[in-house]
Tab-separated table of C-alpha atoms in Angstrom:
chain	number	residue	atom	x	y	z
A	23	MET	CA	18.319	-5.104	-21.244
A	24	GLU	CA	18.382	-2.159	-23.574
A	25	MET	CA	14.895	-3.705	-25.239
A	26	LEU	CA	13.045	-2.791	-21.941
A	27	SER	CA	11.812	1.029	-21.276
A	28	ARG	CA	13.065	3.103	-18.778
A	29	LYS	CA	10.559	2.645	-16.003
A	30	ALA	CA	11.144	-1.881	-16.411
A	31	THR	CA	14.957	-0.959	-15.511
A	32	CYS	CA	14.767	2.094	-13.755
A	33	LYS	CA	15.640	1.526	-9.291
A	34	SER	CA	13.304	4.277	-8.041
A	35	HIS	CA	10.812	1.115	-7.049
A	36	GLY	CA	11.897	1.455	-3.286
A	37	GLN	CA	12.253	-2.637	-3.499
A	38	ASP	CA	15.702	-2.314	-2.109
A	39	SER	CA	14.991	-0.499	1.196
A	40	SER	CA	15.907	-2.678	3.892
A	41	TYR	CA	11.515	-3.072	4.808
A	42	PHE	CA	11.030	-4.577	2.087
A	43	LEU	CA	14.480	-6.880	1.933
A	44	GLY	CA	13.365	-7.625	5.493
A	45	TRP	CA	10.310	-9.207	3.988
A	46	GLN	CA	12.899	-11.185	1.872
A	47	GLU	CA	14.459	-12.957	4.454
A	48	TYR	CA	11.780	-13.647	6.922
A	49	GLU	CA	9.985	-15.728	3.874
A	50	LYS	CA	13.476	-17.740	2.955
A	51	ASN	CA	12.978	-18.468	7.271
A	52	PRO	CA	9.193	-17.950	8.387
A	53	TYR	CA	9.023	-18.919	12.206
A	54	ASP	CA	6.485	-21.582	12.675
A	55	GLU	CA	5.348	-22.805	15.901
A	56	VAL	CA	5.962	-26.933	14.977
A	57	ARG	CA	8.131	-26.994	11.919
A	58	ASN	CA	10.619	-23.958	12.494
A	59	PRO	CA	10.443	-22.736	15.476
A	60	SER	CA	13.495	-20.776	15.741
A	61	GLY	CA	12.645	-19.166	12.740
A	62	ILE	CA	11.967	-15.417	11.709
A	63	ILE	CA	8.901	-14.386	13.323
A	64	GLN	CA	7.304	-11.207	10.876
A	65	MET	CA	6.489	-8.164	12.713
A	66	GLY	CA	7.273	-5.635	9.477
A	67	LEU	CA	3.749	-6.774	7.874
A	68	ALA	CA	1.015	-4.158	9.469
A	69	GLU	CA	-1.780	-6.625	9.271
A	70	ASN	CA	-5.066	-7.627	11.714
A	71	GLN	CA	-5.706	-10.678	12.191
A	72	LEU	CA	-7.154	-10.481	15.910
A	73	SER	CA	-10.277	-10.179	14.826
A	74	PHE	CA	-11.031	-13.036	12.268
A	75	ASP	CA	-13.533	-15.092	14.229
A	76	LEU	CA	-16.340	-12.205	14.220
A	77	LEU	CA	-16.028	-12.247	10.338
A	78	GLU	CA	-15.947	-16.038	10.118
A	79	SER	CA	-19.129	-16.352	12.666
A	80	TRP	CA	-21.015	-13.767	10.467
A	81	LEU	CA	-19.789	-15.556	7.334
A	82	ALA	CA	-21.147	-18.944	8.908
A	83	SER	CA	-24.225	-17.626	9.643
A	84	ASN	CA	-24.765	-15.865	6.078
A	85	PRO	CA	-24.324	-18.176	3.592
A	86	ASP	CA	-26.198	-16.680	1.189
A	87	ALA	CA	-23.932	-13.391	0.826
A	88	THR	CA	-21.019	-16.369	-0.150
A	89	THR	CA	-23.236	-18.711	-2.289
A	90	PHE	CA	-24.557	-15.486	-3.847
A	91	VAL	CA	-28.226	-16.349	-3.814
A	92	ARG	CA	-30.728	-13.119	-3.823
A	93	ASN	CA	-31.871	-12.867	-0.002
A	94	GLY	CA	-33.400	-16.698	0.473
A	95	ALA	CA	-35.424	-16.185	-2.453
A	96	GLY	CA	-33.383	-19.472	-4.014
A	97	SER	CA	-32.619	-17.353	-7.675
A	98	SER	CA	-28.772	-16.673	-8.010
A	99	MET	CA	-26.665	-13.999	-8.353
A	100	PHE	CA	-23.756	-15.803	-10.452
A	101	ARG	CA	-24.564	-14.674	-13.509
A	102	GLU	CA	-25.320	-10.864	-12.972
A	103	LEU	CA	-21.551	-10.572	-11.011
A	104	ALA	CA	-19.491	-13.116	-13.640
A	105	LEU	CA	-20.527	-10.394	-16.010
A	106	PHE	CA	-18.774	-6.873	-17.025
A	107	GLN	CA	-19.671	-4.150	-14.396
A	108	ASP	CA	-18.906	-0.320	-15.022
A	109	TYR	CA	-16.227	0.930	-13.460
A	110	HIS	CA	-18.404	3.100	-11.099
A	111	GLY	CA	-19.027	0.277	-8.566
A	112	LEU	CA	-22.064	-1.433	-7.303
A	113	GLN	CA	-24.394	1.281	-5.846
A	114	THR	CA	-24.867	-1.097	-2.745
A	115	PHE	CA	-21.453	-2.099	-2.154
A	116	LYS	CA	-20.240	2.324	-2.273
A	117	ASN	CA	-23.905	2.948	-0.281
A	118	GLU	CA	-22.651	0.780	2.635
A	119	LEU	CA	-18.723	2.073	2.371
A	120	VAL	CA	-20.283	5.458	3.053
A	121	GLU	CA	-21.931	4.288	6.322
A	122	PHE	CA	-19.184	2.166	7.265
A	123	MET	CA	-16.794	5.262	6.648
A	124	ALA	CA	-19.234	7.558	9.032
A	125	GLU	CA	-19.454	5.389	11.466
A	126	ILE	CA	-15.831	4.751	12.132
A	127	ARG	CA	-15.687	8.693	12.204
A	128	GLN	CA	-18.632	8.511	14.977
A	129	ASN	CA	-20.957	9.469	12.546
A	130	ARG	CA	-19.773	13.646	12.955
A	131	VAL	CA	-19.615	13.834	9.077
A	132	ARG	CA	-21.982	12.323	5.907
A	133	PHE	CA	-20.359	11.095	3.455
A	134	ASP	CA	-21.976	11.202	-0.345
A	135	PRO	CA	-21.332	7.738	-2.709
A	136	GLN	CA	-21.102	9.630	-5.726
A	137	LYS	CA	-17.810	11.469	-4.165
A	138	LEU	CA	-16.118	8.273	-3.445
A	139	VAL	CA	-14.252	6.195	-6.314
A	140	LEU	CA	-13.576	2.260	-5.645
A	141	THR	CA	-9.938	1.247	-6.656
A	142	ALA	CA	-8.210	-2.125	-5.996
A	143	GLY	CA	-6.820	-1.315	-2.553
A	144	ALA	CA	-4.876	1.561	-1.216
A	145	THR	CA	-1.953	1.772	-3.077
A	146	SER	CA	-3.900	2.291	-6.358
A	147	ALA	CA	-5.956	5.002	-4.243
A	148	ASN	CA	-3.279	6.812	-3.614
A	149	GLU	CA	-1.069	6.572	-6.932
A	150	THR	CA	-4.578	7.357	-8.661
A	151	LEU	CA	-4.425	10.755	-6.881
A	152	MET	CA	-1.092	11.608	-7.361
A	153	PHE	CA	-1.830	11.104	-11.235
A	154	CYS	CA	-5.033	13.710	-10.756
A	155	LEU	CA	-3.114	16.604	-8.808
A	156	ALA	CA	0.331	16.415	-9.736
A	157	GLU	CA	2.451	16.785	-12.866
A	158	PRO	CA	5.773	14.285	-12.832
A	159	GLY	CA	8.727	16.404	-11.529
A	160	GLU	CA	6.155	18.042	-9.042
A	161	ALA	CA	5.976	17.684	-5.272
A	162	PHE	CA	4.174	16.342	-2.113
A	163	LEU	CA	5.535	17.281	1.222
A	164	ILE	CA	4.952	14.402	3.370
A	165	PRO	CA	5.493	14.678	7.494
A	166	THR	CA	8.675	11.693	8.532
A	167	PRO	CA	8.500	9.772	9.276
A	168	TYR	CA	6.111	7.453	6.728
A	169	TYR	CA	5.006	4.183	5.536
A	170	PRO	CA	7.666	2.983	3.168
A	171	GLY	CA	5.970	2.329	0.436
A	172	PHE	CA	5.155	5.863	-0.253
A	173	ASP	CA	8.611	5.417	-2.527
A	174	ARG	CA	6.657	3.152	-4.606
A	175	ASP	CA	2.649	4.409	-4.415
A	176	LEU	CA	3.281	7.711	-5.393
A	177	LYS	CA	6.570	8.214	-6.814
A	178	TRP	CA	7.251	5.215	-8.945
A	179	ARG	CA	4.741	5.262	-11.800
A	180	THR	CA	4.041	9.099	-11.460
A	181	GLY	CA	7.075	10.564	-11.357
A	182	VAL	CA	5.965	12.518	-9.027
A	183	GLU	CA	8.344	13.733	-6.173
A	184	ILE	CA	8.253	13.572	-2.291
A	185	ILE	CA	9.809	16.246	0.039
A	186	PRO	CA	9.645	15.087	3.522
A	187	ILE	CA	8.556	17.235	6.276
A	188	HIS	CA	11.003	16.419	9.365
A	189	CYS	CA	9.888	15.911	12.566
A	190	SER	CA	11.415	15.713	15.889
A	191	SER	CA	10.714	12.902	18.898
A	192	LEU	CA	11.887	16.588	20.917
A	193	ASN	CA	7.528	16.860	20.278
A	194	GLU	CA	6.658	13.360	19.779
A	195	PHE	CA	6.669	13.755	15.883
A	196	ARG	CA	4.288	15.729	15.853
A	197	ILE	CA	4.075	17.972	12.431
A	198	THR	CA	4.679	21.800	13.157
A	199	ARG	CA	4.202	25.249	11.320
A	200	CYS	CA	8.427	26.208	10.895
A	201	SER	CA	8.469	22.556	9.353
A	202	LEU	CA	6.245	22.617	7.097
A	203	GLU	CA	8.073	25.909	6.224
A	204	GLU	CA	11.180	24.496	5.579
A	205	ALA	CA	9.787	21.303	3.830
A	206	TYR	CA	8.075	23.762	1.437
A	207	GLU	CA	11.897	26.328	1.356
A	208	GLU	CA	13.411	22.386	0.484
A	209	ALA	CA	11.313	22.170	-2.877
A	210	LEU	CA	11.777	25.661	-3.846
A	211	LYS	CA	15.464	25.578	-3.538
A	212	LEU	CA	15.296	22.396	-5.459
A	213	ASN	CA	12.886	24.401	-8.229
A	214	LEU	CA	9.985	21.989	-7.596
A	215	LYS	CA	6.343	22.820	-7.570
A	216	VAL	CA	4.756	21.669	-3.898
A	217	LYS	CA	1.563	20.698	-5.122
A	218	GLY	CA	0.106	19.160	-1.453
A	219	VAL	CA	0.543	18.119	1.779
A	220	PHE	CA	0.375	14.043	2.074
A	221	ILE	CA	-0.359	12.915	5.629
A	222	THR	CA	-1.324	9.761	7.489
A	223	ASN	CA	-3.857	9.435	9.990
A	224	PRO	CA	-3.814	7.447	11.617
A	225	SER	CA	0.083	7.693	11.416
A	226	ASN	CA	2.161	5.013	9.869
A	227	PRO	CA	4.587	4.094	11.675
A	228	LEU	CA	3.728	5.899	14.654
A	229	GLY	CA	0.342	4.131	16.002
A	230	THR	CA	-0.784	8.136	16.736
A	231	THR	CA	-3.369	10.317	15.821
A	232	MET	CA	-2.932	14.205	14.857
A	233	ASN	CA	-3.843	16.349	17.105
A	234	GLN	CA	-6.010	20.276	17.115
A	235	ASP	CA	-2.597	22.054	16.551
A	236	GLU	CA	-1.118	19.998	13.311
A	237	PHE	CA	-4.959	20.312	11.816
A	238	ASN	CA	-4.712	23.628	12.389
A	239	HIS	CA	-1.120	24.026	10.667
A	240	VAL	CA	-1.780	22.178	8.027
A	241	ILE	CA	-5.044	23.611	7.399
A	242	SER	CA	-3.313	27.053	7.518
A	243	PHE	CA	-0.683	25.873	5.557
A	244	ALA	CA	-2.453	24.437	2.141
A	245	VAL	CA	-4.820	27.716	2.199
A	246	THR	CA	-1.944	29.992	2.447
A	247	LYS	CA	0.247	28.371	-0.311
A	248	ASN	CA	-3.149	27.510	-2.483
A	249	ILE	CA	-2.091	23.972	-2.368
A	250	HIS	CA	-4.107	20.243	-1.710
A	251	ILE	CA	-4.637	18.246	1.221
A	252	VAL	CA	-4.702	14.044	0.827
A	253	SER	CA	-4.961	12.613	4.318
A	254	ASP	CA	-4.601	8.933	4.181
A	255	GLU	CA	-6.931	7.847	6.775
A	256	ILE	CA	-6.458	3.747	6.690
A	257	TYR	CA	-6.377	3.233	9.922
A	258	ALA	CA	-8.970	4.959	11.290
A	259	GLY	CA	-10.681	2.376	12.189
A	260	THR	CA	-7.871	1.029	14.258
A	261	VAL	CA	-7.652	4.162	17.169
A	262	PHE	CA	-8.457	2.493	20.388
A	263	GLY	CA	-8.410	3.779	24.218
A	264	SER	CA	-10.490	6.968	24.783
A	265	SER	CA	-9.299	8.437	22.139
A	266	ILE	CA	-11.743	9.344	18.723
A	267	PHE	CA	-10.760	9.701	15.037
A	268	THR	CA	-10.754	12.704	13.665
A	269	SER	CA	-11.037	13.155	9.878
A	270	ILE	CA	-9.195	15.989	8.263
A	271	ILE	CA	-12.891	16.554	6.671
A	272	VAL	CA	-13.973	17.255	10.341
A	273	ALA	CA	-11.211	19.601	10.698
A	274	ILE	CA	-11.773	21.780	7.889
A	275	MET	CA	-15.727	21.750	9.068
A	276	ASP	CA	-14.455	22.676	12.389
A	277	ARG	CA	-13.010	25.508	10.950
A	278	ASN	CA	-16.298	26.514	8.824
A	279	LEU	CA	-13.710	26.296	5.745
A	280	GLU	CA	-17.220	24.404	3.766
A	281	ASN	CA	-17.992	26.990	1.635
A	282	THR	CA	-14.019	28.246	0.582
A	283	ASP	CA	-11.423	26.616	-1.996
A	284	ILE	CA	-10.210	24.478	0.365
A	285	TRP	CA	-12.974	22.005	0.219
A	286	SER	CA	-12.490	20.980	-3.104
A	287	ARG	CA	-8.780	20.585	-2.515
A	288	ILE	CA	-9.269	18.090	0.423
A	289	HIS	CA	-9.250	14.514	-0.802
A	290	ILE	CA	-9.782	11.032	1.532
A	291	VAL	CA	-7.758	7.672	0.842
A	292	SER	CA	-9.593	4.849	2.877
A	293	SER	CA	-9.598	1.043	2.637
A	294	LEU	CA	-11.058	-1.371	4.592
A	295	SER	CA	-7.378	-3.748	4.337
A	296	LYS	CA	-6.460	-2.150	8.145
A	297	ASP	CA	-9.805	-1.786	9.547
A	298	LEU	CA	-11.559	-5.354	8.799
A	299	GLY	CA	-8.658	-6.848	8.568
A	300	LEU	CA	-9.187	-7.878	4.423
A	301	PRO	CA	-6.174	-6.830	2.794
A	302	GLY	CA	-6.472	-9.697	0.208
A	303	PHE	CA	-9.793	-8.247	-0.336
A	304	ARG	CA	-8.101	-4.836	-2.492
A	305	ILE	CA	-10.928	-2.529	-1.459
A	306	GLY	CA	-9.429	1.117	-1.139
A	307	MET	CA	-11.525	4.265	-1.681
A	308	ILE	CA	-10.812	8.038	-2.893
A	309	TYR	CA	-13.043	10.694	-1.187
A	310	SER	CA	-13.415	14.003	-2.924
A	311	ASN	CA	-15.315	17.297	-2.495
A	312	ASN	CA	-13.842	17.760	-5.854
A	313	GLN	CA	-16.296	16.786	-9.026
A	314	THR	CA	-13.508	16.647	-11.620
A	315	LEU	CA	-10.725	14.549	-9.646
A	316	ILE	CA	-14.053	11.924	-8.900
A	317	ALA	CA	-14.679	11.686	-12.722
A	318	ALA	CA	-10.863	11.948	-13.883
A	319	ALA	CA	-10.273	9.017	-10.755
A	320	THR	CA	-13.547	7.249	-12.002
A	321	LYS	CA	-11.858	6.703	-15.266
A	322	MET	CA	-8.597	5.676	-14.261
A	323	SER	CA	-10.294	3.166	-12.058
A	324	SER	CA	-10.692	0.377	-14.372
A	325	PHE	CA	-6.790	-0.310	-14.205
A	326	GLY	CA	-7.832	-1.664	-11.100
A	327	LEU	CA	-11.213	-2.609	-10.091
A	328	VAL	CA	-12.416	-4.077	-7.259
A	329	SER	CA	-14.289	-7.545	-8.430
A	330	SER	CA	-17.728	-7.965	-8.492
A	331	GLN	CA	-18.214	-10.660	-6.103
A	332	THR	CA	-15.974	-9.214	-2.911
A	333	GLN	CA	-18.194	-5.887	-3.197
A	334	TYR	CA	-21.390	-7.945	-3.457
A	335	LEU	CA	-19.934	-9.969	-0.280
A	336	LEU	CA	-18.772	-6.889	1.543
A	337	SER	CA	-22.116	-5.031	1.120
A	338	LYS	CA	-24.041	-7.727	2.388
A	339	LEU	CA	-21.646	-7.848	5.451
A	340	LEU	CA	-21.682	-4.190	5.791
A	341	GLY	CA	-25.219	-4.111	5.379
A	342	ASP	CA	-25.796	-6.106	8.888
A	343	LYS	CA	-24.712	-2.609	10.907
A	344	LYS	CA	-25.373	-4.644	14.590
A	345	PHE	CA	-22.504	-6.620	13.512
A	346	THR	CA	-20.555	-3.464	12.220
A	347	LYS	CA	-21.213	-1.628	15.385
A	348	ASN	CA	-19.686	-4.784	17.490
A	349	TYR	CA	-16.656	-5.467	14.937
A	350	ILE	CA	-15.757	-2.159	15.643
A	351	GLN	CA	-15.860	-2.029	19.484
A	352	GLN	CA	-14.348	-5.536	19.928
A	353	ASN	CA	-11.415	-5.092	16.953
A	354	GLN	CA	-10.833	-1.645	18.925
A	355	LYS	CA	-10.620	-3.615	22.672
A	356	ARG	CA	-8.152	-6.497	21.171
A	357	LEU	CA	-5.931	-3.590	19.622
A	358	LYS	CA	-5.668	-1.934	22.778
A	359	LYS	CA	-4.933	-5.072	24.882
A	360	ARG	CA	-2.768	-6.251	22.433
A	361	GLN	CA	-0.900	-3.414	22.186
A	362	GLN	CA	-0.674	-2.824	25.875
A	363	MET	CA	1.008	-6.063	26.364
A	364	LEU	CA	3.925	-4.664	23.355
A	365	VAL	CA	4.203	-1.719	25.377
A	366	SER	CA	4.462	-3.091	28.660
A	367	GLY	CA	6.642	-6.010	28.104
A	368	LEU	CA	9.234	-3.711	26.133
A	369	GLN	CA	9.064	-0.798	28.682
A	370	ARG	CA	10.090	-3.919	31.639
A	371	ILE	CA	13.128	-4.649	29.484
A	372	GLY	CA	14.144	-1.024	29.546
A	373	ILE	CA	12.818	-0.223	25.811
A	374	PRO	CA	10.463	2.591	25.797
A	375	CYS	CA	7.537	3.588	23.076
A	376	LEU	CA	6.223	6.620	21.540
A	377	LYS	CA	2.834	6.477	23.023
A	378	GLY	CA	0.170	5.694	20.694
A	379	ASN	CA	-2.923	5.290	20.355
A	380	ALA	CA	-4.255	3.421	16.983
A	381	GLY	CA	-2.823	1.820	14.034
A	382	LEU	CA	-1.327	-2.295	14.653
A	383	PHE	CA	2.113	-1.458	15.539
A	384	CYS	CA	4.503	0.219	17.923
A	385	TRP	CA	7.462	2.890	17.327
A	386	VAL	CA	9.975	1.394	19.220
A	387	ASP	CA	13.195	3.763	20.559
A	388	MET	CA	16.128	1.212	20.565
A	389	ARG	CA	18.649	4.572	20.324
A	390	ASN	CA	20.117	2.983	23.938
A	391	LEU	CA	20.992	0.219	21.746
A	392	LEU	CA	22.938	1.951	19.346
A	393	SER	CA	26.581	1.748	19.251
A	394	CYS	CA	26.820	5.439	18.679
A	395	ASN	CA	24.084	7.868	17.162
A	396	THR	CA	24.241	7.179	13.336
A	397	PHE	CA	22.158	5.369	10.640
A	398	GLU	CA	24.925	2.718	10.232
A	399	ALA	CA	24.320	1.889	13.476
A	400	GLU	CA	20.963	1.459	13.490
A	401	MET	CA	21.738	-0.891	10.287
A	402	VAL	CA	24.234	-3.160	12.943
A	403	ILE	CA	21.489	-3.145	15.473
A	404	TRP	CA	18.619	-4.267	12.766
A	405	LYS	CA	20.574	-6.826	11.443
A	406	LYS	CA	21.168	-8.802	14.595
A	407	ILE	CA	18.117	-8.261	15.509
A	408	LEU	CA	16.621	-9.726	12.032
A	409	TYR	CA	19.243	-12.610	11.866
A	410	GLN	CA	20.305	-13.262	15.337
A	411	VAL	CA	16.792	-12.383	17.394
A	412	GLY	CA	15.084	-13.689	14.500
A	413	LEU	CA	12.357	-10.493	14.706
A	414	ASN	CA	11.866	-9.193	11.598
A	415	ILE	CA	10.997	-5.232	12.286
A	416	SER	CA	11.385	-2.182	10.356
A	417	PRO	CA	13.996	0.180	10.495
A	418	GLY	CA	13.386	3.747	10.850
A	419	SER	CA	15.695	5.013	8.365
A	420	SER	CA	12.841	2.601	6.118
A	421	CYS	CA	10.820	5.356	7.213
A	422	HIS	CA	12.799	8.370	5.784
A	423	CYS	CA	13.205	8.852	10.261
A	424	SER	CA	15.896	11.689	10.597
A	425	GLU	CA	16.853	10.332	14.066
A	426	PRO	CA	18.957	6.749	14.293
A	427	GLY	CA	17.490	4.319	16.478
A	428	TRP	CA	13.955	3.933	15.885
A	429	PHE	CA	12.001	0.711	14.813
A	430	ARG	CA	8.631	-0.243	13.563
A	431	VAL	CA	7.236	-3.172	15.493
A	432	CYS	CA	3.769	-4.955	14.453
A	433	PHE	CA	1.840	-6.905	16.930
A	434	ALA	CA	-1.375	-7.771	15.680
A	435	ASN	CA	-0.840	-9.901	12.721
A	436	MET	CA	0.503	-12.747	14.954
A	437	SER	CA	-1.374	-15.007	18.112
A	438	GLN	CA	-0.684	-13.995	21.790
A	439	GLU	CA	2.075	-16.341	22.003
A	440	THR	CA	3.922	-15.603	19.102
A	441	LEU	CA	4.572	-12.481	20.426
A	442	SER	CA	5.043	-13.044	23.563
A	443	LEU	CA	8.340	-15.589	22.613
A	444	SER	CA	9.341	-12.044	20.252
A	445	ILE	CA	9.090	-10.020	23.725
A	446	GLN	CA	11.243	-13.174	24.938
A	447	ARG	CA	13.793	-12.800	22.214
A	448	ILE	CA	14.523	-9.355	22.853
A	449	LYS	CA	14.910	-9.879	26.368
A	450	ALA	CA	17.424	-12.057	25.796
A	451	PHE	CA	19.335	-9.770	23.436
A	452	VAL	CA	19.330	-6.863	25.382
A	453	ASN	CA	20.147	-8.535	28.560
A	454	ALA	CA	23.534	-10.543	26.290
A	455	ASN	CA	24.173	-6.761	24.592
A	456	ILE	CA	24.654	-5.152	28.224
A	457	GLY	CA	26.145	-8.126	29.453
A	458	ASP	CA	28.959	-8.090	27.217
A	459	GLY	CA	28.956	-4.210	26.722
A	460	SER	CA	28.905	-4.206	22.932
A	461	ASN	CA	25.747	-1.740	23.281
């Protein structure tokens, strides 16, 4: 063992979190309608499988994109794509990406393809930003609850520390000025230099978008403290209902701060994993007005490039504006319908959810099922739901939630029938628990 590096043997990856353990249990006994009907249903994976038919029908009617034939001319692009591409990415793809990003944001902002860096997924984008913005031992403040993978993505290889901004169910887990100041004070107590605030908007795991007050608190705080804001916006295209998505860059423009220092300290992470349901294609990106950061991140991107054929195929897909417009609308409608199905199903059983308007999951309040108000009691419920009920959901403690009894439940990575079955299983569990008085 001592022959390996400290990185190879350290435990800070976060793989031991209940979030990942639930996945491992699911993989040992996965639900299958026919082959394994009593298996575990995967509700711990934020994947969007609701709109594959739209993508597949586009592929069927655009065979040139997958056979690498140049626009019906019959000449092959294969050799061009197979040979080395530099780390700046295909220009046509970046041009289409910024237009797609703008469309999801109601074209309230125009993005410059020269300020975009392509990475192999948002995981890589987030880590690259940490390498560019902070030294090992410096800190970023992150509102809780947050995505369990951030402990790995932001900290593991970079050595950057995370200080939680504790948010409370009393105000629906909204960021307050007070919570920002408390996190900052906590960092100072630990002798950590704070380099920025890291927000996820829409929030994973809350399934909510940031409101005007939250933007104002975060922006004013970053201006006062002279620090960065990283906004992970990978769920921007999943905002449904009457809400519209507001990007951090729009919030900054609304305050007329484009010509001030903060403009070059705003960095956006985006991706096609959630908005287009293509996590396996590994398309992530960093957008920033800071030219020095973009130059450094572009060099770093050579450690996680997006393959040329993926860029080529998706530049064709995103170039079809009629398709993208229809996809965004249809996908949001389907997400809304599916989310309502889960929320109303749980409500009928007496389990409330935080009111959400985005994402592929609900933030579910199971506090009334706890035997007492502790994280140990939360783990007892989680294990029962995993092993007895056969559902892998993510406990709030894995998301660093400061209150026991909350769970993230995903609804978009399965068929409608499987979601119905999940709700039935929870109902049976709740009824049995209430019946035997051992809630």
